[in-house]
Each structure stands twice: as C-alpha cells, then as structure tokens.
Short mmCIF file of C-alpha atoms in Angstrom, two decimals:
data_model
loop_
_atom_site.label_atom_id
_atom_site.label_comp_id
_atom_site.label_asym_id
_atom_site.label_seq_id
_atom_site.Cartn_x
_atom_site.Cartn_y
_atom_site.Cartn_z
CA MET A 1 -34.55 9.24 -4.40
CA ALA A 2 -31.96 7.90 -1.94
CA ASP A 3 -28.39 9.12 -2.00
CA SER A 4 -25.80 7.10 -3.88
CA SER A 5 -22.52 6.47 -2.09
CA PHE A 6 -19.16 4.75 -2.09
CA ASP A 7 -16.42 4.16 0.46
CA ILE A 8 -12.79 5.20 0.15
CA VAL A 9 -10.54 2.69 1.89
CA SER A 10 -6.87 1.82 2.08
CA LYS A 11 -6.76 -1.94 2.34
CA VAL A 12 -4.24 -4.51 1.17
CA GLU A 13 -4.99 -8.15 0.40
CA ARG A 14 -2.80 -9.92 2.98
CA GLN A 15 -2.69 -13.11 0.90
CA GLU A 16 -1.33 -11.19 -2.11
CA VAL A 17 1.44 -9.70 0.05
CA ASP A 18 2.21 -13.19 1.36
CA ASN A 19 2.36 -14.55 -2.20
CA ALA A 20 4.70 -11.73 -3.27
CA LEU A 21 6.91 -12.45 -0.25
CA ASN A 22 7.04 -16.17 -1.06
CA GLN A 23 7.86 -15.45 -4.72
CA THR A 24 10.65 -13.11 -3.62
CA ALA A 25 12.07 -15.74 -1.24
CA LYS A 26 12.03 -18.31 -4.04
CA GLU A 27 13.71 -15.94 -6.50
CA ILE A 28 16.52 -14.94 -4.13
CA SER A 29 17.16 -18.61 -3.30
CA GLN A 30 17.62 -19.35 -7.01
CA ARG A 31 19.40 -16.25 -8.32
CA TYR A 32 23.15 -16.47 -8.84
CA ASP A 33 23.91 -12.97 -7.50
CA PHE A 34 22.38 -13.92 -4.13
CA LYS A 35 24.44 -17.12 -3.66
CA GLY A 36 26.45 -17.04 -0.43
CA THR A 37 24.97 -13.75 0.79
CA ASN A 38 22.65 -15.31 3.43
CA ALA A 39 19.82 -13.41 1.74
CA SER A 40 16.34 -13.92 3.16
CA ILE A 41 12.93 -12.30 3.43
CA GLU A 42 10.30 -13.36 5.96
CA TRP A 43 7.43 -12.25 8.19
CA SER A 44 8.32 -11.32 11.74
CA GLY A 45 4.99 -10.67 13.41
CA GLU A 46 3.43 -7.80 11.44
CA LYS A 47 6.78 -6.73 9.98
CA ILE A 48 8.63 -8.01 6.96
CA VAL A 49 12.35 -8.55 7.56
CA MET A 50 14.83 -8.60 4.67
CA GLN A 51 18.44 -9.46 5.43
CA ALA A 52 21.69 -10.10 3.58
CA ASN A 53 25.41 -9.67 4.25
CA GLY A 54 25.73 -6.49 2.16
CA GLU A 55 23.83 -3.23 1.99
CA ASP A 56 23.48 -3.43 -1.80
CA ARG A 57 22.20 -7.04 -1.58
CA VAL A 58 19.50 -6.17 0.96
CA LYS A 59 18.41 -3.23 -1.23
CA ALA A 60 18.23 -5.66 -4.16
CA ILE A 61 15.93 -7.91 -2.10
CA LEU A 62 13.67 -4.89 -1.45
CA ASP A 63 13.68 -4.11 -5.18
CA VAL A 64 12.68 -7.69 -6.08
CA PHE A 65 9.93 -7.61 -3.41
CA GLN A 66 8.58 -4.29 -4.75
CA SER A 67 8.45 -5.66 -8.29
CA LYS A 68 6.52 -8.72 -7.05
CA LEU A 69 4.04 -6.45 -5.22
CA ILE A 70 3.46 -4.42 -8.39
CA LYS A 71 2.84 -7.57 -10.43
CA ARG A 72 0.23 -8.62 -7.87
CA GLY A 73 -1.56 -5.27 -8.08
CA ILE A 74 -0.51 -3.87 -4.69
CA SER A 75 0.39 -0.19 -4.53
CA LEU A 76 3.90 0.56 -3.27
CA LYS A 77 2.37 3.39 -1.23
CA ALA A 78 1.14 0.67 1.15
CA LEU A 79 4.72 -0.55 1.75
CA GLU A 80 6.60 1.36 4.43
CA ALA A 81 10.25 0.26 4.21
CA GLY A 82 13.00 1.58 6.45
CA GLU A 83 16.67 2.19 5.68
CA PRO A 84 19.20 -0.68 5.73
CA GLN A 85 20.56 -1.18 9.24
CA LEU A 86 23.73 -3.02 10.20
CA SER A 87 22.96 -5.75 12.72
CA GLY A 88 26.08 -7.72 13.57
CA LYS A 89 27.47 -8.82 10.21
CA GLU A 90 24.10 -8.63 8.46
CA TYR A 91 22.24 -5.73 6.94
CA LYS A 92 18.49 -5.68 7.59
CA ILE A 93 15.53 -3.73 6.25
CA PHE A 94 12.29 -3.73 8.22
CA ALA A 95 9.09 -3.03 6.28
CA THR A 96 5.44 -2.79 7.24
CA ILE A 97 2.22 -2.81 5.25
CA GLN A 98 0.09 0.28 5.92
CA GLU A 99 -3.67 -0.29 6.08
CA GLY A 100 -6.56 2.01 6.87
CA ILE A 101 -6.83 5.75 6.38
CA SER A 102 -5.60 7.75 9.37
CA GLN A 103 -7.71 10.63 10.69
CA ASP A 104 -5.27 13.20 9.23
CA ASN A 105 -5.28 11.55 5.80
CA ALA A 106 -9.09 11.26 5.86
CA LYS A 107 -9.29 15.00 6.58
CA LYS A 108 -6.95 15.71 3.63
CA VAL A 109 -9.13 13.66 1.27
CA SER A 110 -12.40 15.19 2.49
CA LYS A 111 -10.89 18.69 2.16
CA VAL A 112 -9.98 17.96 -1.48
CA ILE A 113 -13.54 16.71 -2.09
CA ARG A 114 -15.05 19.83 -0.46
CA ASP A 115 -12.73 22.31 -2.21
CA GLU A 116 -12.49 20.81 -5.70
CA GLY A 117 -15.35 18.33 -5.99
CA PRO A 118 -18.88 18.95 -7.25
CA LYS A 119 -21.35 20.75 -4.98
CA GLY A 120 -23.71 18.57 -2.97
CA VAL A 121 -21.17 15.82 -2.34
CA LYS A 122 -20.73 14.89 1.33
CA ALA A 123 -17.74 13.05 2.80
CA GLN A 124 -17.77 11.64 6.32
CA VAL A 125 -15.12 9.72 8.21
CA GLN A 126 -16.19 6.29 9.49
CA GLY A 127 -13.36 4.70 11.46
CA ASP A 128 -10.51 4.01 9.05
CA GLU A 129 -12.54 4.69 5.91
CA LEU A 130 -14.36 7.58 4.28
CA ARG A 131 -17.97 7.45 3.00
CA VAL A 132 -18.77 9.78 0.11
CA SER A 133 -22.43 10.35 -0.77
CA SER A 134 -24.40 12.44 -3.22
CA LYS A 135 -27.79 12.48 -4.95
CA SER A 136 -26.08 12.30 -8.36
CA ARG A 137 -24.05 9.27 -9.44
CA ASP A 138 -22.30 11.49 -11.99
CA ASP A 139 -20.98 13.63 -9.12
CA LEU A 140 -19.62 10.49 -7.43
CA GLN A 141 -17.88 9.48 -10.67
CA ALA A 142 -16.37 12.96 -10.83
CA VAL A 143 -15.08 12.63 -7.24
CA ILE A 144 -13.46 9.25 -8.06
CA ALA A 145 -11.79 10.76 -11.14
CA LEU A 146 -10.64 13.77 -9.09
CA LEU A 147 -9.10 11.59 -6.36
CA LYS A 148 -7.41 9.27 -8.88
CA GLY A 149 -5.79 12.36 -10.41
CA LYS A 150 -4.38 13.48 -7.06
CA ASP A 151 -1.12 12.06 -5.74
CA PHE A 152 -1.64 11.14 -2.10
CA ASP A 153 1.16 9.49 -0.11
CA PHE A 154 -1.11 6.54 0.71
CA ALA A 155 -3.03 4.03 -1.41
CA LEU A 156 -6.75 4.53 -2.06
CA GLN A 157 -9.38 2.06 -3.23
CA PHE A 158 -13.02 2.78 -3.99
CA VAL A 159 -15.52 0.15 -2.77
CA ASN A 160 -19.26 -0.34 -2.07
CA TYR A 161 -20.36 1.85 -4.96
CA ARG A 162 -24.17 1.93 -4.88
#
C-alpha cells in the first residue's frame, strides 16, 4: 500500500487580504473618530502602509485591519506589523504579509513531529513547505492534531491530504 501524505504550508489568500484592506479603508473613511485625521491604509508594493496624524489613530487603524483579517479567516500570525513611526507630521505603520515556511521554521516543525509524533511518520522539507507521509492515515491525523495543539509563531495550513 502506498504512503498517505499531506503538506504543511503557510499561505495567505492575497484576495482576502485585499478585501480586508478595502473594508478597513471604507470603515475609516466613514467612522466619526477618524474624521480630520488624514487616516488611510493602502498597498505600497508588497507592504501595507497605515497612516494618520496621531499615534493612537494609526494603532486604531491597525486594530480595525486585524479585526477584518480575522473575520475573513486569515491568521494574525501572517501579519507582520511594525511600530508606529513619526514621518513628518504623520504617524505610519508598515506591515507585511508573511508567506511560506522558512527553513528554520520547517526544521522546528519536523523536530516536533519526530520527537512527539507517532513512529513511522516522515517529514521532509520541499522548498517553502513540508511534506509529511506515513503508511497509516491515523498517524497523519494524529500529527495534524499535535501541530494544531502547538503554538508556533507562524500560521500553518494542512493541504493535499491523500
């Protein structure tokens, strides 16, 4: 019997992030507490730029954006937001969306699988994802449950289960 397998990835649906950003922009244009603060959120290349004329206002924009991401099913672990920076008279926060599992993070995950997972389960790094295989589908289910129980500092999704 052939081995069963699944892939562990860290991907974000770009369209969902774009929708969350557009919803945030619409909300801050309509909310009373953002009137006259020059509040905005937009893409700048691969970065997301939030700006307003006060540090507390720009943090509020980040908070609204995070709530929109959660509603759209995107893990906040994928959002890498910096600290508010003063730029002229405006405060800005630069944020990026993290995708892919780095080599170090892949090693951490495969170490957890080796140390705590069922015997006979193999994990191998393939680019920016991790393939987990085993003869037993029950073992694969156990690995998924184990990894969901762990708190990694990056988002994980399980795909291509076969």
